[in-house]
Amino acid sequence: MTDITCDVCMDLLPLVQDGIASEDSKVLVEEHIKNCSACAKLYDVKAVPVVNSEKLFMKFKRKAQAFFAILIMFGLFFGLGLTDGREMFYNSLIMPVIGVLGYIVFRWKALYVLPALMLVMHIMIFVLNLIRRVEYWDFYSLVMWTVIYGIFVIVGVVIAGLLHFAFRKESGYEK
């Protein structure tokens, strides 16, 4: 057999340890290890443990969903806070974005989770305004604005869902 240098052996060593090297490469490395104690020490050292990518991905996904959930809460409070002022028409932009974020976190459940969450938050703001004796709306206008903003949120969820459907990878298509 042909003898290889230590540099070539070190290049092939990770491939041999992972089991993806060809038979000829395995033979060359094993022959070299019999004669070279320095390379034999490196061969005996265990390779870096393989990271469980699925577990790492799920951890990242949970953190991202928590971040988006916080953004949803902040966006809803911010948007509902704008309802009393002249900036309330910014909600026509804010609420669909909240719908998109809701789709990222809840998928299609966002169609009913976000409007329900919005109603609860609107009622909380209504009760806090009653306690503070600040100008407040009657309950019917509160429900009306919740329905209007809920429609904007649902539009955002539907847009995000359709974009997700349009750009997903097709698993059965192999040409």
mmCIF file of C-alpha atoms in Angstrom:
data_model
loop_
_atom_site.group_PDB
_atom_site.id
_atom_site.type_symbol
_atom_site.label_atom_id
_atom_site.label_comp_id
_atom_site.label_asym_id
_atom_site.label_seq_id
_atom_site.Cartn_x
_atom_site.Cartn_y
_atom_site.Cartn_z
ATOM 1 C CA MET A 1 0.000 0.000 0.000
ATOM 2 C CA THR A 2 0.993 3.581 -0.469
ATOM 3 C CA ASP A 3 1.975 5.438 2.650
ATOM 4 C CA ILE A 4 0.291 8.797 3.224
ATOM 5 C CA THR A 5 1.545 11.845 5.087
ATOM 6 C CA CYS A 6 0.178 12.973 8.443
ATOM 7 C CA ASP A 7 -1.519 15.954 6.799
ATOM 8 C CA VAL A 8 -3.462 13.708 4.433
ATOM 9 C CA CYS A 9 -4.328 11.411 7.334
ATOM 10 C CA MET A 10 -5.668 14.346 9.362
ATOM 11 C CA ASP A 11 -7.759 15.412 6.379
ATOM 12 C CA LEU A 12 -9.267 11.936 6.036
ATOM 13 C CA LEU A 13 -9.611 11.224 9.760
ATOM 14 C CA PRO A 14 -12.978 12.982 10.324
ATOM 15 C CA LEU A 15 -14.446 11.231 7.294
ATOM 16 C CA VAL A 16 -13.288 7.841 8.545
ATOM 17 C CA GLN A 17 -14.594 8.516 12.065
ATOM 18 C CA ASP A 18 -17.994 9.553 10.691
ATOM 19 C CA GLY A 19 -18.112 6.437 8.492
ATOM 20 C CA ILE A 20 -18.505 8.278 5.198
ATOM 21 C CA ALA A 21 -15.033 7.692 3.757
ATOM 22 C CA SER A 22 -14.463 5.155 1.001
ATOM 23 C CA GLU A 23 -12.965 1.753 1.764
ATOM 24 C CA ASP A 24 -9.629 2.756 0.222
ATOM 25 C CA SER A 25 -9.443 5.844 2.435
ATOM 26 C CA LYS A 26 -10.244 3.756 5.516
ATOM 27 C CA VAL A 27 -7.496 1.291 4.659
ATOM 28 C CA LEU A 28 -4.975 4.088 4.058
ATOM 29 C CA VAL A 29 -5.790 5.759 7.380
ATOM 30 C CA GLU A 30 -5.669 2.473 9.306
ATOM 31 C CA GLU A 31 -2.284 1.593 7.777
ATOM 32 C CA HIS A 32 -0.940 5.039 8.630
ATOM 33 C CA ILE A 33 -2.245 4.831 12.212
ATOM 34 C CA LYS A 34 -0.345 1.573 12.776
ATOM 35 C CA ASN A 35 2.945 3.360 12.015
ATOM 36 C CA CYS A 36 2.275 6.878 13.407
ATOM 37 C CA SER A 37 1.559 7.288 17.126
ATOM 38 C CA ALA A 38 0.570 10.992 16.811
ATOM 39 C CA CYS A 39 -2.191 10.211 14.315
ATOM 40 C CA ALA A 40 -3.239 7.177 16.378
ATOM 41 C CA LYS A 41 -3.863 9.467 19.367
ATOM 42 C CA LEU A 42 -6.040 11.714 17.215
ATOM 43 C CA TYR A 43 -7.918 8.700 15.878
ATOM 44 C CA ASP A 44 -8.712 7.482 19.400
ATOM 45 C CA VAL A 45 -10.136 10.848 20.436
ATOM 46 C CA LYS A 46 -13.876 10.810 20.058
ATOM 47 C CA ALA A 47 -15.329 13.083 17.435
ATOM 48 C CA VAL A 48 -17.376 16.096 18.483
ATOM 49 C CA PRO A 49 -20.815 14.860 19.469
ATOM 50 C CA VAL A 50 -23.460 15.434 16.847
ATOM 51 C CA VAL A 51 -25.928 18.122 17.851
ATOM 52 C CA ASN A 52 -29.541 17.090 17.744
ATOM 53 C CA SER A 53 -30.718 19.608 15.178
ATOM 54 C CA GLU A 54 -34.402 18.836 15.681
ATOM 55 C CA LYS A 55 -34.167 19.559 19.405
ATOM 56 C CA LEU A 56 -32.239 22.759 18.713
ATOM 57 C CA PHE A 57 -34.806 23.802 16.095
ATOM 58 C CA MET A 58 -37.707 23.204 18.488
ATOM 59 C CA LYS A 59 -35.972 25.302 21.165
ATOM 60 C CA PHE A 60 -35.498 28.129 18.664
ATOM 61 C CA LYS A 61 -39.097 27.790 17.490
ATOM 62 C CA ARG A 62 -40.441 28.074 21.059
ATOM 63 C CA LYS A 63 -38.378 31.198 21.708
ATOM 64 C CA ALA A 64 -39.482 32.751 18.425
ATOM 65 C CA GLN A 65 -43.136 31.994 19.188
ATOM 66 C CA ALA A 66 -42.806 33.558 22.643
ATOM 67 C CA PHE A 67 -41.252 36.654 21.068
ATOM 68 C CA PHE A 68 -44.048 36.906 18.500
ATOM 69 C CA ALA A 69 -46.675 36.410 21.229
ATOM 70 C CA ILE A 70 -45.182 39.353 23.135
ATOM 71 C CA LEU A 71 -45.242 41.398 19.927
ATOM 72 C CA ILE A 72 -48.906 40.484 19.455
ATOM 73 C CA MET A 73 -49.791 41.635 22.970
ATOM 74 C CA PHE A 74 -47.842 44.866 22.566
ATOM 75 C CA GLY A 75 -49.378 45.502 19.153
ATOM 76 C CA LEU A 76 -52.898 44.898 20.418
ATOM 77 C CA PHE A 77 -52.445 47.235 23.386
ATOM 78 C CA PHE A 78 -50.845 49.846 21.161
ATOM 79 C CA GLY A 79 -53.530 49.563 18.496
ATOM 80 C CA LEU A 80 -56.394 49.585 20.971
ATOM 81 C CA GLY A 81 -54.806 52.578 22.682
ATOM 82 C CA LEU A 82 -54.958 54.453 19.396
ATOM 83 C CA THR A 83 -58.704 53.916 19.146
ATOM 84 C CA ASP A 84 -59.590 57.102 21.037
ATOM 85 C CA GLY A 85 -57.359 59.460 19.076
ATOM 86 C CA ARG A 86 -57.066 60.754 15.594
ATOM 87 C CA GLU A 87 -54.397 58.121 14.869
ATOM 88 C CA MET A 88 -56.966 55.326 15.021
ATOM 89 C CA PHE A 89 -56.736 54.801 11.282
ATOM 90 C CA TYR A 90 -53.209 53.451 11.754
ATOM 91 C CA ASN A 91 -55.006 50.367 13.015
ATOM 92 C CA SER A 92 -55.848 49.521 9.416
ATOM 93 C CA LEU A 93 -52.108 48.788 9.097
ATOM 94 C CA ILE A 94 -51.355 47.546 12.618
ATOM 95 C CA MET A 95 -54.130 44.954 12.918
ATOM 96 C CA PRO A 96 -53.296 42.984 9.723
ATOM 97 C CA VAL A 97 -49.653 42.834 10.874
ATOM 98 C CA ILE A 98 -50.893 41.444 14.184
ATOM 99 C CA GLY A 99 -52.878 38.901 12.160
ATOM 100 C CA VAL A 100 -49.699 37.845 10.332
ATOM 101 C CA LEU A 101 -47.831 37.482 13.638
ATOM 102 C CA GLY A 102 -50.792 35.553 15.016
ATOM 103 C CA TYR A 103 -50.641 33.158 12.077
ATOM 104 C CA ILE A 104 -46.944 32.591 12.769
ATOM 105 C CA VAL A 105 -47.698 31.672 16.391
ATOM 106 C CA PHE A 106 -51.120 29.992 16.220
ATOM 107 C CA ARG A 107 -51.455 29.012 12.529
ATOM 108 C CA TRP A 108 -55.148 28.849 11.553
ATOM 109 C CA LYS A 109 -56.291 28.951 15.192
ATOM 110 C CA ALA A 110 -55.454 32.659 15.027
ATOM 111 C CA LEU A 111 -58.767 33.177 13.192
ATOM 112 C CA TYR A 112 -60.620 32.847 16.495
ATOM 113 C CA VAL A 113 -57.878 33.270 19.117
ATOM 114 C CA LEU A 114 -56.850 36.802 18.122
ATOM 115 C CA PRO A 115 -60.358 38.332 17.923
ATOM 116 C CA ALA A 116 -61.224 36.725 21.278
ATOM 117 C CA LEU A 117 -57.984 38.044 22.767
ATOM 118 C CA MET A 118 -58.735 41.462 21.324
ATOM 119 C CA LEU A 119 -62.218 41.464 22.863
ATOM 120 C CA VAL A 120 -60.808 40.531 26.273
ATOM 121 C CA MET A 121 -58.175 43.263 26.043
ATOM 122 C CA HIS A 122 -60.747 45.818 24.871
ATOM 123 C CA ILE A 123 -62.966 44.950 27.847
ATOM 124 C CA MET A 124 -59.941 45.257 30.168
ATOM 125 C CA ILE A 125 -59.214 48.727 28.804
ATOM 126 C CA PHE A 126 -62.917 49.611 29.160
ATOM 127 C CA VAL A 127 -62.965 48.494 32.812
ATOM 128 C CA LEU A 128 -59.712 50.332 33.582
ATOM 129 C CA ASN A 129 -61.171 53.504 32.075
ATOM 130 C CA LEU A 130 -64.290 53.058 34.222
ATOM 131 C CA ILE A 131 -62.155 52.685 37.335
ATOM 132 C CA ARG A 132 -60.074 55.757 36.487
ATOM 133 C CA ARG A 133 -63.234 57.668 35.515
ATOM 134 C CA VAL A 134 -61.759 58.660 32.196
ATOM 135 C CA GLU A 135 -63.890 59.321 29.134
ATOM 136 C CA TYR A 136 -65.084 55.991 27.904
ATOM 137 C CA TRP A 137 -67.316 54.628 25.238
ATOM 138 C CA ASP A 138 -70.480 52.730 25.716
ATOM 139 C CA PHE A 139 -70.357 48.989 25.429
ATOM 140 C CA TYR A 140 -71.908 48.896 21.955
ATOM 141 C CA SER A 141 -69.242 51.101 20.398
ATOM 142 C CA LEU A 142 -66.624 48.961 22.142
ATOM 143 C CA VAL A 143 -68.044 45.843 20.483
ATOM 144 C CA MET A 144 -68.301 47.658 17.144
ATOM 145 C CA TRP A 145 -64.619 48.660 17.162
ATOM 146 C CA THR A 146 -63.619 45.177 18.297
ATOM 147 C CA VAL A 147 -65.501 43.677 15.339
ATOM 148 C CA ILE A 148 -63.912 46.136 12.905
ATOM 149 C CA TYR A 149 -60.411 45.498 14.232
ATOM 150 C CA GLY A 150 -61.148 41.769 14.343
ATOM 151 C CA ILE A 151 -61.941 41.863 10.627
ATOM 152 C CA PHE A 152 -58.595 43.557 9.973
ATOM 153 C CA VAL A 153 -56.836 40.891 12.069
ATOM 154 C CA ILE A 154 -58.621 38.091 10.203
ATOM 155 C CA VAL A 155 -57.571 39.654 6.886
ATOM 156 C CA GLY A 156 -53.946 39.541 8.105
ATOM 157 C CA VAL A 157 -54.294 35.891 9.165
ATOM 158 C CA VAL A 158 -55.807 34.930 5.807
ATOM 159 C CA ILE A 159 -53.078 36.776 3.891
ATOM 160 C CA ALA A 160 -50.355 35.042 5.920
ATOM 161 C CA GLY A 161 -52.044 31.656 5.507
ATOM 162 C CA LEU A 162 -52.394 32.046 1.758
ATOM 163 C CA LEU A 163 -48.773 33.175 1.406
ATOM 164 C CA HIS A 164 -47.682 30.190 3.498
ATOM 165 C CA PHE A 165 -49.745 27.900 1.273
ATOM 166 C CA ALA A 166 -48.380 29.468 -1.920
ATOM 167 C CA PHE A 167 -44.712 29.270 -0.946
ATOM 168 C CA ARG A 168 -44.622 25.925 0.850
ATOM 169 C CA LYS A 169 -42.414 23.138 -0.434
ATOM 170 C CA GLU A 170 -44.154 20.398 -2.328
ATOM 171 C CA SER A 171 -43.063 17.029 -0.982
ATOM 172 C CA GLY A 172 -44.608 14.819 -3.670
ATOM 173 C CA TYR A 173 -43.114 16.652 -6.636
ATOM 174 C CA GLU A 174 -39.827 15.068 -7.778
ATOM 175 C CA LYS A 175 -38.793 16.102 -11.282
#
